[in-house]
Coordinates of C-alpha atoms and ligand atoms in Angstrom, one line a residue:
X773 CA -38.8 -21.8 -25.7
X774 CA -37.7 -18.5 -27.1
X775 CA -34.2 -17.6 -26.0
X776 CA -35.5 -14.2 -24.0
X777 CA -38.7 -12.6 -23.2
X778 CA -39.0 -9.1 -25.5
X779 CA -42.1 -8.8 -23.1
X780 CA -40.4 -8.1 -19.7
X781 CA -41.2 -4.6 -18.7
X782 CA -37.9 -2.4 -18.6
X783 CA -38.0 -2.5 -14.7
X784 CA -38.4 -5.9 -14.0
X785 CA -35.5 -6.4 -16.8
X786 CA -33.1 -4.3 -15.0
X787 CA -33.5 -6.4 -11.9
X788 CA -33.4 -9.9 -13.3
X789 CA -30.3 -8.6 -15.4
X790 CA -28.3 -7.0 -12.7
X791 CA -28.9 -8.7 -9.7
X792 CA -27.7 -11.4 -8.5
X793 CA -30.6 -13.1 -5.7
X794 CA -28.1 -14.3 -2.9
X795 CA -26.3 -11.1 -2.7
X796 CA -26.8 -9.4 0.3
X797 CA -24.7 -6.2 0.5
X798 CA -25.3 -4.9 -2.9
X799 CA -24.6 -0.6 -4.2
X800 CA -26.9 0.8 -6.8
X801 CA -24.6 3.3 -9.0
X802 CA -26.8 6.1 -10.8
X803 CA -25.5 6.2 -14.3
X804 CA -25.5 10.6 -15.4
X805 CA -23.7 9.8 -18.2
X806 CA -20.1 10.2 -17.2
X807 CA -17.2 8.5 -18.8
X808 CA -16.0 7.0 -15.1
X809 CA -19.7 5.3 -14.6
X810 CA -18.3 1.9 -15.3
X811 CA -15.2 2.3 -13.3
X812 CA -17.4 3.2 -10.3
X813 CA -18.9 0.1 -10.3
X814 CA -15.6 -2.1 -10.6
X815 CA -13.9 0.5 -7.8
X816 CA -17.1 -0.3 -6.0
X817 CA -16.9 -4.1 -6.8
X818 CA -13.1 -4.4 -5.7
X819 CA -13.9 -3.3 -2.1
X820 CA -16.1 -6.1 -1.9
X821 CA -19.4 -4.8 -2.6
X822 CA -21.6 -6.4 -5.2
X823 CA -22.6 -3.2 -7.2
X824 CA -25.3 -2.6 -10.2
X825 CA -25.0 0.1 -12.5
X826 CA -28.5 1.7 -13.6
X827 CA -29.2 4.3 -16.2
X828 CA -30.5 7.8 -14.4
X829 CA -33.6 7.9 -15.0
X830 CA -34.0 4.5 -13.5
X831 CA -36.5 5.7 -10.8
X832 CA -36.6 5.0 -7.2
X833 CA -39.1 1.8 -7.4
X834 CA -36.3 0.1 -9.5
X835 CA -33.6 1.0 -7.2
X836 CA -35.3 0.3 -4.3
X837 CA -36.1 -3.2 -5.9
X838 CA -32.7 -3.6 -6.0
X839 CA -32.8 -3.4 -2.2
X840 CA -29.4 -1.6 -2.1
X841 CA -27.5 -0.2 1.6
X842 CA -26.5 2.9 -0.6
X843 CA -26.5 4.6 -3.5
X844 CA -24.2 6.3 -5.9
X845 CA -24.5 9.3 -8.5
X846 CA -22.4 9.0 -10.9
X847 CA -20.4 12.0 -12.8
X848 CA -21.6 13.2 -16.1
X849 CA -21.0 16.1 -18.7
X850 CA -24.0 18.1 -18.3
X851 CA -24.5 21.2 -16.3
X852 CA -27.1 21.1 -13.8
X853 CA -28.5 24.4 -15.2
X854 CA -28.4 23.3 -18.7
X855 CA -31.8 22.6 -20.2
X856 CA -32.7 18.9 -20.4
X857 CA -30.1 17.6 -18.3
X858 CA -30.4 15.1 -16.3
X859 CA -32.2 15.8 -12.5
X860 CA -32.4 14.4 -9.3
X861 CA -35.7 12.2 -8.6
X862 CA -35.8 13.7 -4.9
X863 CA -37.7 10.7 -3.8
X864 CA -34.3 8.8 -4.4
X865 CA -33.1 10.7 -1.2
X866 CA -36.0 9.3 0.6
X867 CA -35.1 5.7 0.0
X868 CA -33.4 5.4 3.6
X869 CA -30.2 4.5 2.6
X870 CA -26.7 6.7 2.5
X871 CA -26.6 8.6 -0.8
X872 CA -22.7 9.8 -1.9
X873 CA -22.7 12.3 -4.8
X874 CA -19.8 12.4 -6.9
X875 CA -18.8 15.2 -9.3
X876 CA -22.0 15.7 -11.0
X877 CA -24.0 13.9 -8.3
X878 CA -22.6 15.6 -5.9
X879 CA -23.4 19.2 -7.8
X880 CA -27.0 17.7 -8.1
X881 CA -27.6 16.9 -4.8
X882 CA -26.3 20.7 -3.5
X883 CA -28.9 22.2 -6.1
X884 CA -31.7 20.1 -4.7
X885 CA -30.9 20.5 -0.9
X886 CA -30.6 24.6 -1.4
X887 CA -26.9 24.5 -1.7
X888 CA -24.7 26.8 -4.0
X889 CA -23.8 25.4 -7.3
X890 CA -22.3 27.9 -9.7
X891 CA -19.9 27.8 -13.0
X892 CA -16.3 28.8 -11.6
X893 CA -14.3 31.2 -13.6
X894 CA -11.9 28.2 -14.2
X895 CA -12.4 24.4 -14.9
X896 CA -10.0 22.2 -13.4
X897 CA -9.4 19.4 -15.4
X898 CA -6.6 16.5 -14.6
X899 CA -4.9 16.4 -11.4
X900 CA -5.6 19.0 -8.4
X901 CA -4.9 19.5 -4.8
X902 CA -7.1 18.6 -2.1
X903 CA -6.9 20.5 1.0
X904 CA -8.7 18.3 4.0
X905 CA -10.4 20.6 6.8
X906 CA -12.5 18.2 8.5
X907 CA -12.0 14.6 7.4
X908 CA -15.4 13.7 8.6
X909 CA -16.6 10.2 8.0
X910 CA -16.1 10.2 4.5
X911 CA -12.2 11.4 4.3
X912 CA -11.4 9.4 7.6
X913 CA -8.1 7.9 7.3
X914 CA -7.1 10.3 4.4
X915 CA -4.0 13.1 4.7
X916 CA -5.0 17.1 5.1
X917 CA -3.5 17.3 2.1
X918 CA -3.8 15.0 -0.7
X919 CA -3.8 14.8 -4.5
X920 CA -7.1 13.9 -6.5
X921 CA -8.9 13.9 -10.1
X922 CA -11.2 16.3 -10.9
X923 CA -12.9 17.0 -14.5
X924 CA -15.5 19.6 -13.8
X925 CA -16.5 23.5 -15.0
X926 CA -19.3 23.8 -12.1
X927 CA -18.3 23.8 -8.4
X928 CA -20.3 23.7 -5.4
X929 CA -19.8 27.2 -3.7
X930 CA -21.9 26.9 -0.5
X931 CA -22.7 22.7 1.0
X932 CA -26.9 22.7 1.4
X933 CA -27.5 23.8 4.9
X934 CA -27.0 21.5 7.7
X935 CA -24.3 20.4 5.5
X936 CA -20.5 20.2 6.4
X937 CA -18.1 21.4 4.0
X938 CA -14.5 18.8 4.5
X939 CA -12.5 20.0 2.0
X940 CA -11.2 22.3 -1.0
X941 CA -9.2 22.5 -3.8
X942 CA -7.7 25.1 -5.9
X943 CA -10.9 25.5 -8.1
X944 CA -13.6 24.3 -5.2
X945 CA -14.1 25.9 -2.5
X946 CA -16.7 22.6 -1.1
X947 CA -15.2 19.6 -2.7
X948 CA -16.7 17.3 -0.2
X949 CA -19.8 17.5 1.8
X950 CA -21.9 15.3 4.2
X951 CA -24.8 15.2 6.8
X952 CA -24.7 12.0 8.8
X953 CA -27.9 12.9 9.8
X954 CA -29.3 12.5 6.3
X955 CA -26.3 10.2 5.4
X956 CA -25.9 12.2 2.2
X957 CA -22.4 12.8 1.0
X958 CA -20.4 14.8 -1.5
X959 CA -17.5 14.9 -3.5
X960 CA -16.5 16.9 -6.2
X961 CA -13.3 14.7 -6.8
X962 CA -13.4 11.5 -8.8
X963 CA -12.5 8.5 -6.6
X964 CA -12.7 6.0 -9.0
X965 CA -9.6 6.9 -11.2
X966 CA -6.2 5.8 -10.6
X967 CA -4.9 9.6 -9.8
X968 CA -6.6 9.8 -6.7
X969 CA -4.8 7.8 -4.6
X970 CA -6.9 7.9 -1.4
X971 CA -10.1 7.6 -3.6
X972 CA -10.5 3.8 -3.0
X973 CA -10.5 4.5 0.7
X974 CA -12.9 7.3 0.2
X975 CA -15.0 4.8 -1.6
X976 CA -14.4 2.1 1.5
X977 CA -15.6 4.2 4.2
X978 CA -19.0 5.1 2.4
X979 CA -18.9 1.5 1.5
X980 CA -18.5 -0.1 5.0
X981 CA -18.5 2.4 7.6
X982 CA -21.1 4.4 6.5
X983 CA -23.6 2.0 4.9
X984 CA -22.6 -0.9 6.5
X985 CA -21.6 -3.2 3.9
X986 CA -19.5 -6.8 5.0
X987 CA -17.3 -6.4 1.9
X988 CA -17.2 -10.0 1.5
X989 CA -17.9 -10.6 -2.9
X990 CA -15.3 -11.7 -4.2
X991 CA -14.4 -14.5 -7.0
X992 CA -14.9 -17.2 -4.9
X993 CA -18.2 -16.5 -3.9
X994 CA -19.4 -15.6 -7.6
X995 CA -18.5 -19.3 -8.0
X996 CA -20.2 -20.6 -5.2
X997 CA -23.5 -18.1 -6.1
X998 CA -23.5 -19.1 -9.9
X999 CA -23.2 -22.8 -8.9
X1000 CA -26.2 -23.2 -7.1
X1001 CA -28.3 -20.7 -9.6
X1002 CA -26.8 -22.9 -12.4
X1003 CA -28.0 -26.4 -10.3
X1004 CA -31.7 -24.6 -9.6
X1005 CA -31.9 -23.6 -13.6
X1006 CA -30.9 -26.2 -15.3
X1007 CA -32.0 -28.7 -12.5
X1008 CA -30.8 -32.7 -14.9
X1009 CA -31.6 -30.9 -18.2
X1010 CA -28.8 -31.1 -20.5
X1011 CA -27.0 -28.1 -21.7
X1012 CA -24.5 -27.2 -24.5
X1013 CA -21.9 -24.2 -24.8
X1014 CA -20.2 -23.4 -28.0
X1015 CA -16.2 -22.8 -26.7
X1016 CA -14.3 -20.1 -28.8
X1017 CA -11.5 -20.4 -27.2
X1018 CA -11.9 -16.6 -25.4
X1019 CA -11.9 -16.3 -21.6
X1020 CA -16.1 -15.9 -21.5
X1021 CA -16.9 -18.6 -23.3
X1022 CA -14.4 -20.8 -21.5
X1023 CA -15.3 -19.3 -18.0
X1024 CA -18.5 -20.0 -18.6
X1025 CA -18.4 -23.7 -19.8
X1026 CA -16.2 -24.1 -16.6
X1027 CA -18.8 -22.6 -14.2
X1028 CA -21.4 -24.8 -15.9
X1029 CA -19.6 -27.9 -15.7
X1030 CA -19.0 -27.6 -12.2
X1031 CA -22.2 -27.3 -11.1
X1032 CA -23.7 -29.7 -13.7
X1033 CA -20.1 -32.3 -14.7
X1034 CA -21.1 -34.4 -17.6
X1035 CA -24.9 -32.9 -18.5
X1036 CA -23.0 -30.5 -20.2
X1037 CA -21.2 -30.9 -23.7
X1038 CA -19.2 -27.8 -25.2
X1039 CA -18.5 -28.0 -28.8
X1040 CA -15.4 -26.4 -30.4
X1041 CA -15.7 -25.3 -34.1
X1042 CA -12.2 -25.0 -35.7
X1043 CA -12.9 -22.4 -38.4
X1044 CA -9.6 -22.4 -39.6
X1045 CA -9.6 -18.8 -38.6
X1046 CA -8.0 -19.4 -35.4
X1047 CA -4.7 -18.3 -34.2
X1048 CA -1.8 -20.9 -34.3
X1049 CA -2.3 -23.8 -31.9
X1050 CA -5.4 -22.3 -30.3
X1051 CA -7.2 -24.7 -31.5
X1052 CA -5.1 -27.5 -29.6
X1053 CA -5.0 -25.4 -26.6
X1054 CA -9.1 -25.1 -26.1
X1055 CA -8.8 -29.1 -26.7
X1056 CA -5.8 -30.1 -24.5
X1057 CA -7.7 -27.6 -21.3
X1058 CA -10.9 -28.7 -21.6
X1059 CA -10.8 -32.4 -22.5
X1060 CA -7.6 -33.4 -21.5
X1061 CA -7.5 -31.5 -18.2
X1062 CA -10.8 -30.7 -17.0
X1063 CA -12.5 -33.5 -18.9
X1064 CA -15.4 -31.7 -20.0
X1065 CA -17.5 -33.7 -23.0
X1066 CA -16.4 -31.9 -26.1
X1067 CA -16.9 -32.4 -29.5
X1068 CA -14.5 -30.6 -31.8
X1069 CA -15.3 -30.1 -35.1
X1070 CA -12.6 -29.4 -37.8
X1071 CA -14.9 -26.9 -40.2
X1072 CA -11.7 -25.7 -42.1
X1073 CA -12.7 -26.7 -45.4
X1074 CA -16.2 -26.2 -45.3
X1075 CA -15.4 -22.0 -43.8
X1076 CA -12.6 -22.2 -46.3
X1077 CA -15.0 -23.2 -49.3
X1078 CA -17.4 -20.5 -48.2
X1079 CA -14.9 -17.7 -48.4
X1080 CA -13.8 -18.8 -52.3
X1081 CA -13.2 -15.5 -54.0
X1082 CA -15.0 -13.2 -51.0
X1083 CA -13.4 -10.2 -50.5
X1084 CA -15.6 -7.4 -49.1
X1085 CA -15.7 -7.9 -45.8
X1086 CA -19.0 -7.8 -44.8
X1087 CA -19.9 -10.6 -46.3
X1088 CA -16.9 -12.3 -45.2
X1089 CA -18.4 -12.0 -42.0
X1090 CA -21.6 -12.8 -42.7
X1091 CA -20.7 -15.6 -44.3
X1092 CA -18.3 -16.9 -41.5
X1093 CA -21.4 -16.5 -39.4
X1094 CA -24.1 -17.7 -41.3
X1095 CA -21.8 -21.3 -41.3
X1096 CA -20.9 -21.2 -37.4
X1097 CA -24.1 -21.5 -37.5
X1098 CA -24.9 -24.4 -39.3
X1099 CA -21.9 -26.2 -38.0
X1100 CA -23.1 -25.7 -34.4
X1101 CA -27.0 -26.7 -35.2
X1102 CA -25.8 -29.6 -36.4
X1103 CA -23.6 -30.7 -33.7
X1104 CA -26.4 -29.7 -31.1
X1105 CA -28.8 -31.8 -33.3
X1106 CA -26.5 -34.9 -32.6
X1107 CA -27.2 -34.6 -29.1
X1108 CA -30.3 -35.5 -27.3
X1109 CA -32.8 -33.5 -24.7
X1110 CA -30.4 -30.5 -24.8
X1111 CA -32.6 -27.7 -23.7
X1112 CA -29.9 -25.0 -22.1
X1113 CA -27.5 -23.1 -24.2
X1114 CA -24.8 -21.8 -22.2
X1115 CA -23.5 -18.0 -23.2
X1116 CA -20.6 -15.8 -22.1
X1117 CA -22.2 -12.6 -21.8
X1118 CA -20.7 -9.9 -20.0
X1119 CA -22.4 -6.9 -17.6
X1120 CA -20.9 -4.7 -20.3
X1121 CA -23.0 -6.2 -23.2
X1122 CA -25.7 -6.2 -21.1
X1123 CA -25.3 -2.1 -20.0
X1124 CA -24.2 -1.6 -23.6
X1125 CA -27.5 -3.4 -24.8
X1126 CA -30.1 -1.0 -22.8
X1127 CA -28.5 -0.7 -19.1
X1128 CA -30.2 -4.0 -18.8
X1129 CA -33.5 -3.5 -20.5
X1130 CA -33.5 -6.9 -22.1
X1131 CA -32.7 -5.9 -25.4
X1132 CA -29.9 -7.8 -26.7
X1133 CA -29.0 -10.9 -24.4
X1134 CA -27.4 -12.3 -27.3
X1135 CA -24.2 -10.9 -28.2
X1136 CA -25.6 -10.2 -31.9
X1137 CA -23.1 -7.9 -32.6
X1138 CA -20.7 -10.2 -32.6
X1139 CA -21.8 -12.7 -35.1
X1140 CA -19.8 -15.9 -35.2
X1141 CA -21.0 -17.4 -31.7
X1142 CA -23.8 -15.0 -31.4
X1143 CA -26.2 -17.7 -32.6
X1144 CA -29.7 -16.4 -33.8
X1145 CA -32.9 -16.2 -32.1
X1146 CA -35.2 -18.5 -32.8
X1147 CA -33.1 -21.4 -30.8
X1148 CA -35.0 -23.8 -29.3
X1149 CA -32.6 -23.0 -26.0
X1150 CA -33.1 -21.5 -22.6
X1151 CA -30.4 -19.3 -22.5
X1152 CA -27.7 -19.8 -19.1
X1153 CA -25.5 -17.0 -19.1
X1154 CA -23.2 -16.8 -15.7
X1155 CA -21.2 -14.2 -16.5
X1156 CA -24.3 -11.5 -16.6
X1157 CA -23.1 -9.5 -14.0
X1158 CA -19.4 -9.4 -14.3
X1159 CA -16.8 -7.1 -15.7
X1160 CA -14.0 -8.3 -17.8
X1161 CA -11.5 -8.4 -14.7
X1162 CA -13.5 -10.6 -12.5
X1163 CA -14.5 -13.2 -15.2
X1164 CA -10.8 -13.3 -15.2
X1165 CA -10.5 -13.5 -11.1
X1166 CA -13.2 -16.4 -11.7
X1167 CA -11.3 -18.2 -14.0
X1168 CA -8.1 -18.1 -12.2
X1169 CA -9.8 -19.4 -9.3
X1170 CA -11.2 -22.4 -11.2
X1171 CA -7.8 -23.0 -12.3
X1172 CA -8.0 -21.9 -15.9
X1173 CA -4.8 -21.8 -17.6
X1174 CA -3.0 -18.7 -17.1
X1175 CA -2.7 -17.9 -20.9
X1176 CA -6.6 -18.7 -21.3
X1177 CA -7.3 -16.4 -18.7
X1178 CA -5.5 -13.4 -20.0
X1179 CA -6.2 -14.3 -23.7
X1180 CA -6.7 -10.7 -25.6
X1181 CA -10.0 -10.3 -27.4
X1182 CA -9.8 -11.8 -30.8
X1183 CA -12.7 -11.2 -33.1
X1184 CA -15.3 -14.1 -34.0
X1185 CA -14.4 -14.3 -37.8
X1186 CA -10.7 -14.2 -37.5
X1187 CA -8.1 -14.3 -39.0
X1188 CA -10.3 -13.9 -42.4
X1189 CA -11.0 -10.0 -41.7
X1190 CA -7.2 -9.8 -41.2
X1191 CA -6.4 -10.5 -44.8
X1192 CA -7.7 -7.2 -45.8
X1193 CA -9.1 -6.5 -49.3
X1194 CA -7.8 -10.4 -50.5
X1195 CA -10.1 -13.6 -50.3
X1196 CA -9.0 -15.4 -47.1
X1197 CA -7.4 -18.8 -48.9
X1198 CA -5.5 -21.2 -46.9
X1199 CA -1.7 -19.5 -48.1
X1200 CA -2.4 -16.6 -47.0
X1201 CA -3.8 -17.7 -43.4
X1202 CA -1.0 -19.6 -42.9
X1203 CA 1.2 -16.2 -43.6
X1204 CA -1.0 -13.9 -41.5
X1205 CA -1.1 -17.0 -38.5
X1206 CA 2.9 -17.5 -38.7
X1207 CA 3.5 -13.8 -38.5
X1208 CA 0.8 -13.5 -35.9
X1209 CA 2.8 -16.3 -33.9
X1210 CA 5.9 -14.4 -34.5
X1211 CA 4.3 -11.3 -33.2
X1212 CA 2.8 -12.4 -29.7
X1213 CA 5.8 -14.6 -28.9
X1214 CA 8.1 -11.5 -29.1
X1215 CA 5.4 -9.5 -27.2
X1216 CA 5.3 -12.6 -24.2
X1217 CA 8.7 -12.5 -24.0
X1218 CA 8.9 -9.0 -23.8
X1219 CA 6.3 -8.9 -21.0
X1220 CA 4.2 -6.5 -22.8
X1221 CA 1.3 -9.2 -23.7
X1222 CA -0.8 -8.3 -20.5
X1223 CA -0.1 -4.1 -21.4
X1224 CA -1.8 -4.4 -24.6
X1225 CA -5.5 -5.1 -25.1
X1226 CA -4.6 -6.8 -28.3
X1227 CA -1.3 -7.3 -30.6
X1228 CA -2.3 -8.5 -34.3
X1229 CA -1.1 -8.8 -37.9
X1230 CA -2.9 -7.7 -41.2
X1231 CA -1.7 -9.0 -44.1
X1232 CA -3.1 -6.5 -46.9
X1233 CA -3.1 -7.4 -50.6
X1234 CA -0.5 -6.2 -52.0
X1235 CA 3.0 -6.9 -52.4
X1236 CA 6.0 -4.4 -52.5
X1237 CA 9.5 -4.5 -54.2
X1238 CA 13.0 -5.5 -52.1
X1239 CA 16.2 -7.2 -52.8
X1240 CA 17.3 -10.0 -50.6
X1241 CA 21.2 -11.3 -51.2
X1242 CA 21.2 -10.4 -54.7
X1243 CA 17.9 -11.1 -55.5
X1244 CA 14.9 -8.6 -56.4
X1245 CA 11.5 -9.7 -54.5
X1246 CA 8.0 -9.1 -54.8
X1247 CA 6.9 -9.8 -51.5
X1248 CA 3.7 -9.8 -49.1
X1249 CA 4.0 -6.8 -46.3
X1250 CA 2.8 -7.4 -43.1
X1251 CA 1.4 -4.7 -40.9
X1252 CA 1.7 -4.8 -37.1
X1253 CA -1.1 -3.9 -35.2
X1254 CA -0.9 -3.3 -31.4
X1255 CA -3.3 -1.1 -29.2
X1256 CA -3.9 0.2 -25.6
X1257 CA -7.8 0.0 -24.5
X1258 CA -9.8 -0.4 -21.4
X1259 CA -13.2 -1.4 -23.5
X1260 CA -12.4 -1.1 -27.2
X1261 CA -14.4 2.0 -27.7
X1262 CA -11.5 3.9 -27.6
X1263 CA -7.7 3.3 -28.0
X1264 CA -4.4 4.2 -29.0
X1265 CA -1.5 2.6 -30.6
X1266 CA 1.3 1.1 -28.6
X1267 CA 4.3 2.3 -27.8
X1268 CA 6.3 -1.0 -28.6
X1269 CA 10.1 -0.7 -28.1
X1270 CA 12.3 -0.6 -31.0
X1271 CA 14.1 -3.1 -30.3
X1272 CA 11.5 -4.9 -30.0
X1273 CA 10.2 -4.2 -33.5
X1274 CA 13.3 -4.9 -34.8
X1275 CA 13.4 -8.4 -33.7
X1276 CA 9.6 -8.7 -34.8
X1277 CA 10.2 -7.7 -38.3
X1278 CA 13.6 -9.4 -38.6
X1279 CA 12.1 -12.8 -37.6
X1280 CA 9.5 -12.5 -40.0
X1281 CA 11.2 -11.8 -42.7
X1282 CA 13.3 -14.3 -41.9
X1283 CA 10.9 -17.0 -41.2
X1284 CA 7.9 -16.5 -43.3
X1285 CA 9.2 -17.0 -47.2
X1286 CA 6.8 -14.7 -48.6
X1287 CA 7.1 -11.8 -46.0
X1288 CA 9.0 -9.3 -47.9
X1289 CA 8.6 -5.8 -45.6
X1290 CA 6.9 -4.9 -42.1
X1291 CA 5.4 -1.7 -41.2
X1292 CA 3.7 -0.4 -38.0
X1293 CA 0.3 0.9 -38.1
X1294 CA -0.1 4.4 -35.8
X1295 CA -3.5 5.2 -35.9
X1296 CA -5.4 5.5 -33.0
X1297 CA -9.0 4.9 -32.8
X1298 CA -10.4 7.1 -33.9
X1299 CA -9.8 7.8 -36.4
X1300 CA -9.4 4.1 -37.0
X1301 CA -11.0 1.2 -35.9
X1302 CA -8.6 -1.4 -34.2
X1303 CA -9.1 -3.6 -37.2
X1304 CA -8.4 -2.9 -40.6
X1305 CA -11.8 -4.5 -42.1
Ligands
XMP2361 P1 -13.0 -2.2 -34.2 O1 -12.2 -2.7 -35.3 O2 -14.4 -1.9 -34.5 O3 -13.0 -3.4 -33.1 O4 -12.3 -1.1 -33.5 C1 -13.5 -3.3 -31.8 C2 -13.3 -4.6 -31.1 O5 -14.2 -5.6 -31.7 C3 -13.5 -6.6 -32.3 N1 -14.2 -7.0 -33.6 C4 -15.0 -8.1 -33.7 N2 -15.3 -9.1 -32.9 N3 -16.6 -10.1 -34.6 C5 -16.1 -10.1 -33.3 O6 -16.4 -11.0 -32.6 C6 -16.3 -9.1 -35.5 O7 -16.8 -9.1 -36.6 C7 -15.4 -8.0 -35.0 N4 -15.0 -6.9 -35.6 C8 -14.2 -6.3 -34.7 C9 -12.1 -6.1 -32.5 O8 -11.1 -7.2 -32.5 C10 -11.9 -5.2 -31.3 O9 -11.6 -5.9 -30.1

């Protein structure tokens, strides 16, 4: 069986790919483009409600699929008098369930119900003040005065009649709206970001009070959901997962083996890419603890052999890829009747791949562990509709170990594309690994590790002149790499104490032989990328 059906219509895609069956109490969030969209449907997902996020132009038969108790508009950056942006499908408003507007949703639903939506002389951009006249249903519980988000250059001027206008701000003179009759609801503010501090309980009492939601998702009941769908999938077939030693793949193998124990077999490939004593960790939490089947493979010398005198780094990757490959058809060759392949993929790959149109259910993009096509696997992917954060909640609650949980990302072909411009030989792994070890110790012991979406070292090919005691040196330099990020798109170098540094760069100069000088990369991304190759 082909791993995914390129057939599925784009609506029946959306559904099977976002919705979990055995959720009851589930928000659809209307995606206009705005940079928050995501964090909506986390902010959403933290009070409890199971929440999918669908592109705008979604259509009211695939939201109402979806059978959702409300629905959401996102922000976005258009202007709803701007040619070609985005518009409100007015049937959406005849779906029967409370609609809440925010930002640019809430601009589009004043247009459409003969409000007043104009450009203000001013934007307001960053932090405001919201003035509370009327808390209404949707403010209840929140001060007259209060501070909120805003990012926005058109403001509604007069709420749609019928309407009641609760609040203002500097720049807004309606920065929330609602008719209970309708149960359509405004709000120019953005609820979802960490500056608006009443914005969660905004978010709770269109959530509960006003459509009625238990607020009862969690992590544990993820587990509970994804067991069952697991036991009706793979009923006694056999299934395999490839570990990599990152919190997906891991959650995932754990969620499989508890609702299936020994029918599933994960295999480790040690690459010889990995960070130090990674390897041993995967091994020691998944045999020796949870006693999951695994086979490890030690496929050192075979990557190592394919990497001989590679140094663009393409094909680095592709060849690191192209022999994860092989490694793992073997393995799964070994084994008999295995018809399930078990894959860590995230909501985000799946909104990045299409918002859910079935596009790209294999994380392709990713090569090593995005295994090609033509598999003869059913694919079993329980992490489909989580966000980063609760794969982690999951995997706490199945008592993954705590530095498994919060491992940072770390990229398929390793270490190899951190040996930049040089062939990836054994010497030089083992410098980029010890200083790597070096590196994240410091930063655990620091207590920065969780702060930083990753913390890495490059080792480029070169070497650089110094004197130690009275000797003149030739030594490698290694290049410290640490970044802030919510999603990798975007990020910015750390801040990392001095004294920190200091103690980084002494103790690998100290430690690793060939380590003659340490420097600190600055660039943000973008420019740069987070890695150098
Ligand atoms: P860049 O360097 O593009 O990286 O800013 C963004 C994120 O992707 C990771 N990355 C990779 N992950 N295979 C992977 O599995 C790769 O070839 C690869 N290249 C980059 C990178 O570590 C960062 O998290």
């Amino acid at each position: 069986m082909a791993a995914r059906s390129k057939e599925a219509s784009a609506g029946a895609a959306i559904m099977s790919a976002t919705r979990p069956p055995s959720v009851t109490d589930s928000v659809v969030v209307l995606d206009y483009g705005g940079q928050y969209s995501q964090l909506i449907a986390r902010r959403v997902r933290e009070c409890g409600v199971f929440s999918t996020l669908l592109p705008h132009h979604a259509g009211p038969e695939n939201v109402a699929a979806l059978d959702p108790r409300g629905l959401i508009l996102s922000g976005g950056p258009a202007s709803v008098y701007a040619d070609g942006a985005p518009r409100l499908d007015p049937r959406l408003l005849e779906l029967g369930i409370p609609v809440l507007g925010i930002c640019y949703g809430m601009q589009l639903l004043a247009r459409e119900l003969g409000g007043r939506v104009d450009g203000a002389e001013v934007g307001e951009f960053g932090r405001s003040q919201l003035t509370v006249s009327s808390s209404g249903r949707l403010l209840a519980g929140t001060p007259s005065e209060q501070a909120c988000w805003m990012s926005h250059r058109d403001t509604v001027f007069e709420p749609p009649p019928g309407f009641a206008a609760l609040a203002a701000s500097t720049s807004s003179p309606v920065a929330a709206f609602e008719s209970l009759e309708r149960g359509i609801y405004g709000i120019q503010f953005h609820p979802e970001v960490v500056h608006t501090p009443y914005g969660q309980q905004v978010l709770r009492n269109f959530l509960l009070d006003v459509c009625g939601c238990a607020g009862d998702w969690s992590a544990r009941s993820v587990i509970d959901e994804q067991i069952d769908r697991i036991r009706t999938q793979v009923g006694d077939g056999r299934a395999i997962c490839g570990l990599s030693g990152g919190v997906d793949s891991s959650v995932a193998a754990l969620l499989v083996h508890r609702a299936i124990g020994e029918k599933l077999t994960c295999v480790f490939v040690d690459h010889g890419l990995m960070r130090k004593n990674e390897g041993e960790q995967v091994i020691s939490a998944f045999r020796d603890h949870f006693h999951v089947p695994l086979v490890p493979v030690d496929a050192e010398a075979r990557f190592l052999a394919r990497l001989r005198g590679v140094t663009d780094p393409e094909e680095k990757r592709k060849r690191i890829g192209a022999e994860f490959i092989r490694v793992f058809e073997e393995e799964a060759a070994k084994l008999d009747d295995v018809r399930f392949l078990v894959q860590g993929t995230l909501y985000s790959d799946v909104i990045e791949s299409g918002g859910g149109t079935g596009t790209a259910t294999i994380k392709s993009h990713h090569n090593v562990g995005g295994l090609p096509e033509d598999l003869e696997f059913e694919l079993v992917e329980p992490l489909r509709t989580l966000f980063k954060d609760e794969v982690r909640a999951v995997g706490a609650e199945l008592g993954l170990p705590e530095r498994l949980v919060w491992r940072q990302p770390f990229p398929g072909p390793g270490l190899a594309i951190r040996i930049v411009g040089g062939e990836a030989t054994r010497e030089r792994l083992d410098i980029v690994r010890e200083a790597d070890a070096i590196l994240q110790d410091e930063i655990r012991k620091a207590g920065l590790y969780r702060d930083l979406w990753q913390s890495f070292c490059v080792l480029p090919d070169i070497r650089t002149v110094g004197v130690q005691g009275d000797q003149r040196t030739y030594g490698n330099v290694i290049v410290i790499r640490a970044v802030t990020s919510d999603d990798a798109m975007t990020a910015d170098w750390a801040r990392l104490p001095y004294d920190l540094l200091e103690r980084i760069a002494g103790r690998m100069i100290n430690e690793i032989r060939p380590v003659g000088r340490v420097v600190l990369d600055i660039t943000s991304k973008p420019p740069g990328t987070i890695e150098w190759e």
